[in-house]
CSV table of C-alpha atoms in Angstrom, one decimal:
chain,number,residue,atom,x,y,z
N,249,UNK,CA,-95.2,134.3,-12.3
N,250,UNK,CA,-92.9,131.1,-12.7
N,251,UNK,CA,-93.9,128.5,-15.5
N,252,UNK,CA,-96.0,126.0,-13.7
N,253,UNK,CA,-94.1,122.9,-11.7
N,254,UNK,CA,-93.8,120.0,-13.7
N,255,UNK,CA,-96.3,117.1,-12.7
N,256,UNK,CA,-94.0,114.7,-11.0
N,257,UNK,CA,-92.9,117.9,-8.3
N,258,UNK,CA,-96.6,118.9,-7.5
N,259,UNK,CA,-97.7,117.7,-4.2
N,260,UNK,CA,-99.8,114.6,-3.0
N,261,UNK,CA,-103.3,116.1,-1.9
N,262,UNK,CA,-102.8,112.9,0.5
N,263,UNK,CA,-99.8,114.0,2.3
N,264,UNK,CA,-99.6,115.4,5.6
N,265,UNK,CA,-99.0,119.4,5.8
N,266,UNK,CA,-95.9,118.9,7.3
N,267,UNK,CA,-94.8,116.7,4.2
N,268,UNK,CA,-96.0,118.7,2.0
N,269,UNK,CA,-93.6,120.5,-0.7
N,270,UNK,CA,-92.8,124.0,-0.7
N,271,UNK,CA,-94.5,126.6,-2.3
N,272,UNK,CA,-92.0,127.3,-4.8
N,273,UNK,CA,-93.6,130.2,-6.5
N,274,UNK,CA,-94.2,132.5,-3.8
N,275,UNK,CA,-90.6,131.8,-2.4
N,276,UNK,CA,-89.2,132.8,-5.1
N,277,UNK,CA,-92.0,135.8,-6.0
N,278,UNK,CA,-91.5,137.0,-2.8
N,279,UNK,CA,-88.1,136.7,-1.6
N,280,UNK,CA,-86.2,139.9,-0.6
N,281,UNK,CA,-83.3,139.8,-3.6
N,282,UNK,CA,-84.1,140.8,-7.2
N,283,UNK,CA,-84.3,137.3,-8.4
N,284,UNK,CA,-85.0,136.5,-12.7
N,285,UNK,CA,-85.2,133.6,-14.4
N,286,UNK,CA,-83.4,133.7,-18.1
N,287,UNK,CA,-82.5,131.2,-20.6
N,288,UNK,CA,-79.0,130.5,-20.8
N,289,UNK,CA,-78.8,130.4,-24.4
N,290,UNK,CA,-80.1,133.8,-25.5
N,291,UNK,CA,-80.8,135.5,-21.9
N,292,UNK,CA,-84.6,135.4,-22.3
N,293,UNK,CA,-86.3,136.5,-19.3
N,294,UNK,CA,-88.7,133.8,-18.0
N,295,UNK,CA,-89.8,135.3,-14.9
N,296,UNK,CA,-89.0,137.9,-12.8
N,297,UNK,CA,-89.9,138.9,-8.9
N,298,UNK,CA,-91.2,141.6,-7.3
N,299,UNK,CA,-87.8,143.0,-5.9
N,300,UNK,CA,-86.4,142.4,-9.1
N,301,UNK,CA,-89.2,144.8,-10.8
N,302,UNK,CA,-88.9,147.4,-8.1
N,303,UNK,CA,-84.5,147.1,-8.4
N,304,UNK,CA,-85.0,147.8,-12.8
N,305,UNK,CA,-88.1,149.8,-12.7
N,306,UNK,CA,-89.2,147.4,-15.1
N,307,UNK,CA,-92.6,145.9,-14.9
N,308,UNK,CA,-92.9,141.8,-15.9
N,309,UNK,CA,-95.2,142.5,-18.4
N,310,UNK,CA,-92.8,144.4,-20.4
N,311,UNK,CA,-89.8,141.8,-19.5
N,312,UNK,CA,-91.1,138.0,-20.1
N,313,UNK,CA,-90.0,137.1,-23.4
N,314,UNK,CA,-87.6,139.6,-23.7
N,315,UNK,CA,-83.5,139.1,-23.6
N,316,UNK,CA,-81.6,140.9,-21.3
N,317,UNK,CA,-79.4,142.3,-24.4
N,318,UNK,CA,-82.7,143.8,-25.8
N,319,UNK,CA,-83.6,145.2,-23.1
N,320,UNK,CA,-80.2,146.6,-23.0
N,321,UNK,CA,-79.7,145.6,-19.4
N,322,UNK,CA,-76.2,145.1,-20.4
N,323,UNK,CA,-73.4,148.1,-20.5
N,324,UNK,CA,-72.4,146.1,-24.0
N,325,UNK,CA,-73.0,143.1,-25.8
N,326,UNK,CA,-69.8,141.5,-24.5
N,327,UNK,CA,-70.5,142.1,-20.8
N,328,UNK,CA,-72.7,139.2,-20.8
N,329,UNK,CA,-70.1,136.7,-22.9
N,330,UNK,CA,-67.9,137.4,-19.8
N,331,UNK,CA,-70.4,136.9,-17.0
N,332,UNK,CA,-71.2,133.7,-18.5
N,333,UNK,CA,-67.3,133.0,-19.3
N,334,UNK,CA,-67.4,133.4,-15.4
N,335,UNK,CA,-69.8,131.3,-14.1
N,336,UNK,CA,-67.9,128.1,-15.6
N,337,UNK,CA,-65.0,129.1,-13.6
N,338,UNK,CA,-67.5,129.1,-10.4
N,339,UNK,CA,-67.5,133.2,-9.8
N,340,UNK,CA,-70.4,135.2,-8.2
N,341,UNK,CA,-69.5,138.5,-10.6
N,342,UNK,CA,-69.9,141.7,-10.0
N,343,UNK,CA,-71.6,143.3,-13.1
N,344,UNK,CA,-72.3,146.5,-14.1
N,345,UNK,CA,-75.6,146.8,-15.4
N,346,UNK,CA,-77.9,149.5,-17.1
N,347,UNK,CA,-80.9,150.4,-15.1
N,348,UNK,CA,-83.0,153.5,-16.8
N,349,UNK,CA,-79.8,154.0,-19.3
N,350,UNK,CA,-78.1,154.5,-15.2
N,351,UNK,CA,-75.2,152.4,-14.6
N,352,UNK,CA,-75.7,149.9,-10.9
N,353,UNK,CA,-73.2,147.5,-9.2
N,354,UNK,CA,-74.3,144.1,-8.3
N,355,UNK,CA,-73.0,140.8,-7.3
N,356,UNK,CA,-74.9,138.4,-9.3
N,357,UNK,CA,-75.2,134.9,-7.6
N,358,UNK,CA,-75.8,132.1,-10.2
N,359,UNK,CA,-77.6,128.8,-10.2
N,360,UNK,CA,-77.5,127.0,-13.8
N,361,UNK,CA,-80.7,125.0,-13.7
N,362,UNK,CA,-79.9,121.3,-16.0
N,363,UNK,CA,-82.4,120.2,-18.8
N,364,UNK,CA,-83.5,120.6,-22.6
N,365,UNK,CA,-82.9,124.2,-22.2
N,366,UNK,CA,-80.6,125.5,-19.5
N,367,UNK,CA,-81.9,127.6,-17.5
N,368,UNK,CA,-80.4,130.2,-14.9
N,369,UNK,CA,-81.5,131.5,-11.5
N,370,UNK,CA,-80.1,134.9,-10.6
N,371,UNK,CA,-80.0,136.4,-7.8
N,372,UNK,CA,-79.0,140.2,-8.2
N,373,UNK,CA,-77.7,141.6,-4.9
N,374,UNK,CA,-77.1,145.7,-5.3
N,375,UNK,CA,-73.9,146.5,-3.9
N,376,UNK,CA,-73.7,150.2,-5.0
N,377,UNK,CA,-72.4,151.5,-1.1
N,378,UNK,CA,-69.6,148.2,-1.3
N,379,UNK,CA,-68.2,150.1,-5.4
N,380,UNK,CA,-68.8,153.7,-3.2
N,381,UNK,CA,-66.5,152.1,-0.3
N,382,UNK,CA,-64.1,151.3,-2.2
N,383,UNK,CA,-63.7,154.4,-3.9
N,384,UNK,CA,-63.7,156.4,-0.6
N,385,UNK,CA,-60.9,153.5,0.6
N,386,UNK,CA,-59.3,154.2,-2.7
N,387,UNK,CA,-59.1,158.3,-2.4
N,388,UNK,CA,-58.7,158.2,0.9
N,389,UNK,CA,-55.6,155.8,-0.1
N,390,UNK,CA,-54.2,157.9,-2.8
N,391,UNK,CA,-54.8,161.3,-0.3
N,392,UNK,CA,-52.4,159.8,2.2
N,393,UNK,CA,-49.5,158.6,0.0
N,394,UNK,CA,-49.7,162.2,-1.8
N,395,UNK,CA,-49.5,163.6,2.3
N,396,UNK,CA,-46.7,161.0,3.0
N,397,UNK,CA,-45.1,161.9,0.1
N,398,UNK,CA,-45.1,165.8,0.7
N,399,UNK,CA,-43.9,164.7,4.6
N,400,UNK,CA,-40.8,163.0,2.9
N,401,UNK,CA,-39.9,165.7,0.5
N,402,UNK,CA,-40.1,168.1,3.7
N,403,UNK,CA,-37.9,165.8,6.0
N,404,UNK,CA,-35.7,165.7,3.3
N,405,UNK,CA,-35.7,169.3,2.8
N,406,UNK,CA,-35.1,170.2,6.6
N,407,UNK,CA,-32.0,168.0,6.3
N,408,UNK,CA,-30.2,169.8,3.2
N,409,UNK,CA,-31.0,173.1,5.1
N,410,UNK,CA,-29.5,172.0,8.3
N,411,UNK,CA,-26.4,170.6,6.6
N,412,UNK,CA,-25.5,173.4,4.3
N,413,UNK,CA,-26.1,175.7,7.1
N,414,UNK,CA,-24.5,173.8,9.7
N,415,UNK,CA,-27.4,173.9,12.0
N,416,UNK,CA,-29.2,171.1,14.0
N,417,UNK,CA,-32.5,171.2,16.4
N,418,UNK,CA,-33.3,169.0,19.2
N,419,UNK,CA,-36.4,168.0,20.4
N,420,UNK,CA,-37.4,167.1,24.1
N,421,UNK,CA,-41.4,165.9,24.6
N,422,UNK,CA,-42.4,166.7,28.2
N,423,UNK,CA,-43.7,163.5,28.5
N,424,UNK,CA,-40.5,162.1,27.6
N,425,UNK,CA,-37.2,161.6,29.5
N,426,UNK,CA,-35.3,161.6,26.2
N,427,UNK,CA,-33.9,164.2,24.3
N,428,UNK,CA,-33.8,163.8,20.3
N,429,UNK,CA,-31.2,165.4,18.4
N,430,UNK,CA,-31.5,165.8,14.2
N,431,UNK,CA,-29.0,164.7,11.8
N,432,UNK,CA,-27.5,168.1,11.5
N,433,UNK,CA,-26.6,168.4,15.3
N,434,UNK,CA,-24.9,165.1,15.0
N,435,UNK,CA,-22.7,166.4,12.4
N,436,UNK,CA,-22.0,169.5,14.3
């Protein structure tokens, strides 16, 4: 569970339902993204939701207290000096994190939380079929140049043959009024 709310953010007992605060803790126990609480500092895991313990496997009884580098959440050390080098320039990174030694894609969305100790709320959105996309989009990609490619080197072919031997072709769609002649007819 969260630390408990400081004093002056607990709610009147006098105020009407409808004016009555949040509840804090179970929005954020309960909400549907893997949400953690860390330090800024060192990464020390503060609290942790349900949907995050069911994205990591990891139970909060193991986590709280716990950096995220000890826990080797991290591919490497560094990966963490750069998420943080890219939350001052006001990106929602896509990480690459460890999860049962298993590397997962997810876009982490970053509040920094002000005080003695900054704090920050993440929100870890798995994007695993968005990295798969765009490696289908990027073999797919590659699949077609290499077939436009081998098109092009045929074309090219065709023409040589047709020039040395002095042939041409024409071509004449039934569904078209046009007749096309190659380059090697023209030249005959």
């Amino acid at each position: 569970t969260m630390p408990p709310a400081p004093p002056e953010s607990r709610p009147d007992p006098g105020l009407p339902a409808a004016a009555m605060p949040l509840p804090f803790e179970q929005m954020f126990e309960f909400a549907p993204m893997a949400v953690n609480l860390t330090r800024r500092s060192d990464g020390c895991l503060l609290a942790v939701n349900q949907a995050w313990e069911r994205m990591t496997g990891l139970r909060r009884e193991q986590v709280i207290g716990r950096t995220t580098l000890e826990l080797k959440l991290w591919r490497h050390d560094a990966d963490r000096q750069h998420y943080l080098e890219g939350l001052e320039q006001g990106d929602e990174p896509r990480c690459s994190i460890m999860i049962n030694g298993q590397e997962r894609h997810v876009r982490m969305h970053t509040a920094e939380i002000a005080g003695d100790e900054p704090l920050l709320l993440v929100y870890l959105q798995d994007i695993e079929h968005e990295v798969e996309a765009e490696r289908e989009r990027d073999l797919t990609q590659a699949a077609l140049q290499a077939a436009n490619y081998d098109l092009q080197q045929r074309v090219e072919l065709h023409g040589a043959i047709e020039k040395l031997a002095q042939v041409g072709h024409w071509t004449n769609a039934p569904s078209v009024d046009e007749v096309v002649f190659s380059p090697g007819l023209h030249e005959i």
